[in-house]
Coordinates of C-alpha atoms in Angstrom, one line a residue:
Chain T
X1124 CA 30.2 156.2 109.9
X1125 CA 29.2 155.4 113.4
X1126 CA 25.3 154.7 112.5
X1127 CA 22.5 153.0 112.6
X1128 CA 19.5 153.3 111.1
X1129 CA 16.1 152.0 111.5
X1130 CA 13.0 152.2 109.2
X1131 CA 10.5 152.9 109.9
X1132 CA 10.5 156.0 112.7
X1133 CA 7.0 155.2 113.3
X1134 CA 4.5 152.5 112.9
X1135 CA 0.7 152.0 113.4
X1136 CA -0.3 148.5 113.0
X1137 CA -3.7 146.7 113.5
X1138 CA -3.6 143.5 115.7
X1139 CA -3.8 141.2 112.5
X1140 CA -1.6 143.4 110.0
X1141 CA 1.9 141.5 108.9
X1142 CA 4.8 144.1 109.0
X1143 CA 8.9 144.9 109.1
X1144 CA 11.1 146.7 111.0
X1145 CA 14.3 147.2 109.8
X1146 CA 18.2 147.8 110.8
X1147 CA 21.0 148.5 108.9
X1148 CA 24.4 149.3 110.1
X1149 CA 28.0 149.7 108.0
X1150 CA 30.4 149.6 111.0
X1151 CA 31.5 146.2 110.3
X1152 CA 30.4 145.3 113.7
X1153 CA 29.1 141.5 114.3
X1154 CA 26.4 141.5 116.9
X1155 CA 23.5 143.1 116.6
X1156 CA 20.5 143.6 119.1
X1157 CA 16.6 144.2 118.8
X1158 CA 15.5 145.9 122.5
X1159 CA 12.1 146.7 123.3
X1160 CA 11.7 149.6 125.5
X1161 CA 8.4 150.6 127.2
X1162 CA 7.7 154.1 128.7
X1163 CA 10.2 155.3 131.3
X1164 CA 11.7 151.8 131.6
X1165 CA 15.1 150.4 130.5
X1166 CA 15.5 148.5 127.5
X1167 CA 14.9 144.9 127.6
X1168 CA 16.6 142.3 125.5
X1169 CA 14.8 140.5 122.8
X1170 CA 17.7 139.0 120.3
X1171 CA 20.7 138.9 119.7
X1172 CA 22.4 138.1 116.5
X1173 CA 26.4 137.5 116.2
X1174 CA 28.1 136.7 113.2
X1175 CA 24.7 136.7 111.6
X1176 CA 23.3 133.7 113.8
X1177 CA 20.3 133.9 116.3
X1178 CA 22.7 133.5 119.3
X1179 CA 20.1 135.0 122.4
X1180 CA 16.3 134.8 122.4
X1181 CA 14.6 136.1 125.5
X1182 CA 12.1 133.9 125.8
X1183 CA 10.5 136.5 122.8
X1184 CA 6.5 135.8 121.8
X1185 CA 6.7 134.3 118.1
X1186 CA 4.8 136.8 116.7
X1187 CA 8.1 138.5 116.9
X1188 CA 10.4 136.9 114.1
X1189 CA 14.0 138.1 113.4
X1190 CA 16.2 137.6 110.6
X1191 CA 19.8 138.5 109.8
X1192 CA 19.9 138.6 105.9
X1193 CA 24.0 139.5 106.1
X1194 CA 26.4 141.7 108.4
X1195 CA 24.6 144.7 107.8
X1196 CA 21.1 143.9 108.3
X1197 CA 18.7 142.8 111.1
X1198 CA 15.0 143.0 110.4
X1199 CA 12.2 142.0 112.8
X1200 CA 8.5 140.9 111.5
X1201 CA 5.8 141.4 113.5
X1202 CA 2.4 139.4 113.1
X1203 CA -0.6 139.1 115.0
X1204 CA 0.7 141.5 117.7
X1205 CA -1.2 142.6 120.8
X1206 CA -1.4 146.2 121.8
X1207 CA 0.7 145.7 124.8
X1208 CA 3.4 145.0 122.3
X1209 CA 3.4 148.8 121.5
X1210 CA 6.8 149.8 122.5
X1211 CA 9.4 152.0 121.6
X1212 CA 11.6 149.6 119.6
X1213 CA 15.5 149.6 119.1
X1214 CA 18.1 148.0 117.4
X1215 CA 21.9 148.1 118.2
X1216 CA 25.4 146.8 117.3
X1217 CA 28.7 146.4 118.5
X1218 CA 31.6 144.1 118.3
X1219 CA 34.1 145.3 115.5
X1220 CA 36.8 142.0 115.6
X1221 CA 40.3 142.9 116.3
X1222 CA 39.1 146.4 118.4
X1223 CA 38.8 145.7 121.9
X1224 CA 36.6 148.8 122.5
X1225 CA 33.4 147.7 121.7
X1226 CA 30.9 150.5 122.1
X1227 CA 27.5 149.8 121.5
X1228 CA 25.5 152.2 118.8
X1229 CA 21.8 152.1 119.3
X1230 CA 19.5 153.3 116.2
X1231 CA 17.3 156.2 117.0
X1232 CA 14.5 153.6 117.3
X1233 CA 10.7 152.7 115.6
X1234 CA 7.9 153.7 117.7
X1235 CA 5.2 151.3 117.5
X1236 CA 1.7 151.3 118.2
X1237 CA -0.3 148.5 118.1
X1238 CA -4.3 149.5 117.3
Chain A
X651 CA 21.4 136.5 136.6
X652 CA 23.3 139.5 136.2
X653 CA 21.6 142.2 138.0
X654 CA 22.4 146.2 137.6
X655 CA 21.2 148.6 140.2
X656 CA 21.5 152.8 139.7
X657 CA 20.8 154.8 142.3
X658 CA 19.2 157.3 142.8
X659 CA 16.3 156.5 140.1
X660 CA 15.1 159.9 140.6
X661 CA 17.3 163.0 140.8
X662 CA 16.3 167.1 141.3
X663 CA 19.2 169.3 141.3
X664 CA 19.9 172.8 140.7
X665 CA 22.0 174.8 138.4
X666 CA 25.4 174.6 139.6
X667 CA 25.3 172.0 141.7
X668 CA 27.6 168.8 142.0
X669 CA 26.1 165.3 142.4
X670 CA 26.7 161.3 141.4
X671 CA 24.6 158.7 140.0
X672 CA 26.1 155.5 141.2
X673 CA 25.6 152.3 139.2
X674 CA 26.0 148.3 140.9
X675 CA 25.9 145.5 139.6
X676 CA 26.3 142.0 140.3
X677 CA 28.8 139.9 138.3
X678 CA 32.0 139.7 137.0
X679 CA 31.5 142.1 134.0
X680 CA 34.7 143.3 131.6
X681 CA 32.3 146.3 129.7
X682 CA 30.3 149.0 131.6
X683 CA 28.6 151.8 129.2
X684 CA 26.8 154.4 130.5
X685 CA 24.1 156.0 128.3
X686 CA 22.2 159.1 128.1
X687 CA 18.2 159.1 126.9
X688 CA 16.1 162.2 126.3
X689 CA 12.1 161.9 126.3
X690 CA 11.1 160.2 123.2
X691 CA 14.5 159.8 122.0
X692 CA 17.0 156.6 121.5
X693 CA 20.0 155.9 123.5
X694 CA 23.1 158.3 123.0
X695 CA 26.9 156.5 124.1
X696 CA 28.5 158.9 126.9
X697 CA 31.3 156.7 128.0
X698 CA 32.6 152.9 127.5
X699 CA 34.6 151.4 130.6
X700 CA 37.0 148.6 129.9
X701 CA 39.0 148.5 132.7
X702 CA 39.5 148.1 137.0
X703 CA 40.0 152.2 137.8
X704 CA 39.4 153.7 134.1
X705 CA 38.2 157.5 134.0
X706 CA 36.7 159.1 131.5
X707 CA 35.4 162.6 132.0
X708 CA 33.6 164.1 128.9
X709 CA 32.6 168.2 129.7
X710 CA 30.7 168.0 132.9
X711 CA 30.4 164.4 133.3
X712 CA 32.7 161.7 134.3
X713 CA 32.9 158.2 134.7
X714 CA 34.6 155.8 136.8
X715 CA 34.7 152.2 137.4
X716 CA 36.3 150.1 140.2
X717 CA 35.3 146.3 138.9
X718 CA 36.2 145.3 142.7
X719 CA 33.6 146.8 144.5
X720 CA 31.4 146.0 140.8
X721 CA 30.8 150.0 140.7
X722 CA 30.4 152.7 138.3
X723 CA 29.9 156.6 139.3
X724 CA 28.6 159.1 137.3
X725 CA 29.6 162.5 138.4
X726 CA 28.1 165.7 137.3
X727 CA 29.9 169.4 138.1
X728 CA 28.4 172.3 137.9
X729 CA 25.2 170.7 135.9
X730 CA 23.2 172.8 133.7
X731 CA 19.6 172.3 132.3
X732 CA 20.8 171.1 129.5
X733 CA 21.7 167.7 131.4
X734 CA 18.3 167.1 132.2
X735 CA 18.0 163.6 130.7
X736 CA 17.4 159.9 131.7
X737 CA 21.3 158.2 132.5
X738 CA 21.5 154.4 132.0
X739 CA 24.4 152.1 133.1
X740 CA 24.2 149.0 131.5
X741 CA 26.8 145.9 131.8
X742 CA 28.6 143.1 130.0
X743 CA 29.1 139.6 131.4
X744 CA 32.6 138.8 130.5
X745 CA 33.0 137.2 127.3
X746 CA 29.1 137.5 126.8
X747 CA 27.4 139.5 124.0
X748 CA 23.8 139.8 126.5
X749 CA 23.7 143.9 128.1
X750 CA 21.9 144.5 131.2
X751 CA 20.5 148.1 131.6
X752 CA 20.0 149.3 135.1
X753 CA 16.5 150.9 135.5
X754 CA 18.1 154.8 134.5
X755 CA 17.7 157.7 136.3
X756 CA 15.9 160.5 135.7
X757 CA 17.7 163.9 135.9
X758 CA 16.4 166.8 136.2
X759 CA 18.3 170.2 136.7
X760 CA 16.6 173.3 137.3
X761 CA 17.6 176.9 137.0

């Protein structure tokens, strides 16, 4: 299983609607990622998690809010956002201990838009 | 501040054709990924280089690494239209969990 998933694919949200994104992976891998990527631009760092601690924050808005509830999942809540927040975002992880390889698997991402 | 440069940003190439997408950056780094992106789509792994002089050539592209010069190439042979995509390098500090993307380039192969 080299997957990870994210839920939802898509998302409309009104600037005062409370919601979840979410990321599950069963790699066993350690650190996991939330990147925001706008059109035809790289993806930017928000968070980074490792062994299910908030180890990076990009200098993130809080009305973005991440949680790590155990190895597997990530989820980020989004509150009061503004429509510039309205992204294409994605969630990956990497970082098996003991393998040296460390690829990084991205999820097929949530598209948000922010009304 | 690690910083990742890819050049071109923008490439147009015909069917059949030869060409490389080179990738800088500006750090010690012990991980370089490259990463392939179609429109509307997330990021698909091509290649993971670990090591000074590793090669990894995956149907018509390969990947190469010389962490003296801190550059990656990404060479294409013979592309078809089915490589039309965006590439991304992105890097690893040594040691550090953080990935820096370069800012991609955008492929396009025409019959």
């Amino acid at each position: 299983d080299t997957e990870v998933t994210q839920t939802p694919k898509h998302l409309v949200m009104g600037m005062t609607n409370k919601k979840s994104l979410k990321c599950e992976q069963h790699m066993g891998h350690r650190a996991m990622y939330w990147y925001k990527q706008k059109a035809k631009k790289p993806p930017e760092l928000m968070f980074v998690y490792s062994y299910e601690k908030l180890s990076i924050n990009e200098s993130v808005p809080s009305r973005f809010s991440p949680e790590c509830p155990n190895s597997s999942l990530l989820n980020l809540h989004l509150h009061a956002l503004q429509p510039e927040d309205s992204a294409l975002y994605l969630c990956a992880s990497r970082y098996r201990p003991g393998l040296r390889r460390s690829e990084a698997f991205f999820g097929q991402g949530t598209r948000l838009t922010v009304v | 501040e690690l910083k990742v440069e890819q050049n071109p940003l923008f490439l147009s190439m015909q069917e059949g054709k030869n060409y490389t997408i080179y990738c800088n950056y500006s750090t010690t780094s012990d991980r370089l990924y490259w990463y392939r992106q179609d429109p509307g789509k997330s990021l698909e792994s091509l290649f993971v280089l670990l090591s000074n002089g590793a090669v990894k050539q995956e149907g018509r592209l390969m990947a190469s690494l010389d962490t003296k010069a801190r550059l990656s190439t990404l060479h294409i042979t013979a592309a078809v239209h089915d490589l039309s995509a965006t590439y991304f390098c992105a890097v690893a500090r040594t040691s550090g969990s953080r990935l820096t993307f370069g800012e991609g380039t955008q492929l396009t192969v025409n019959p």
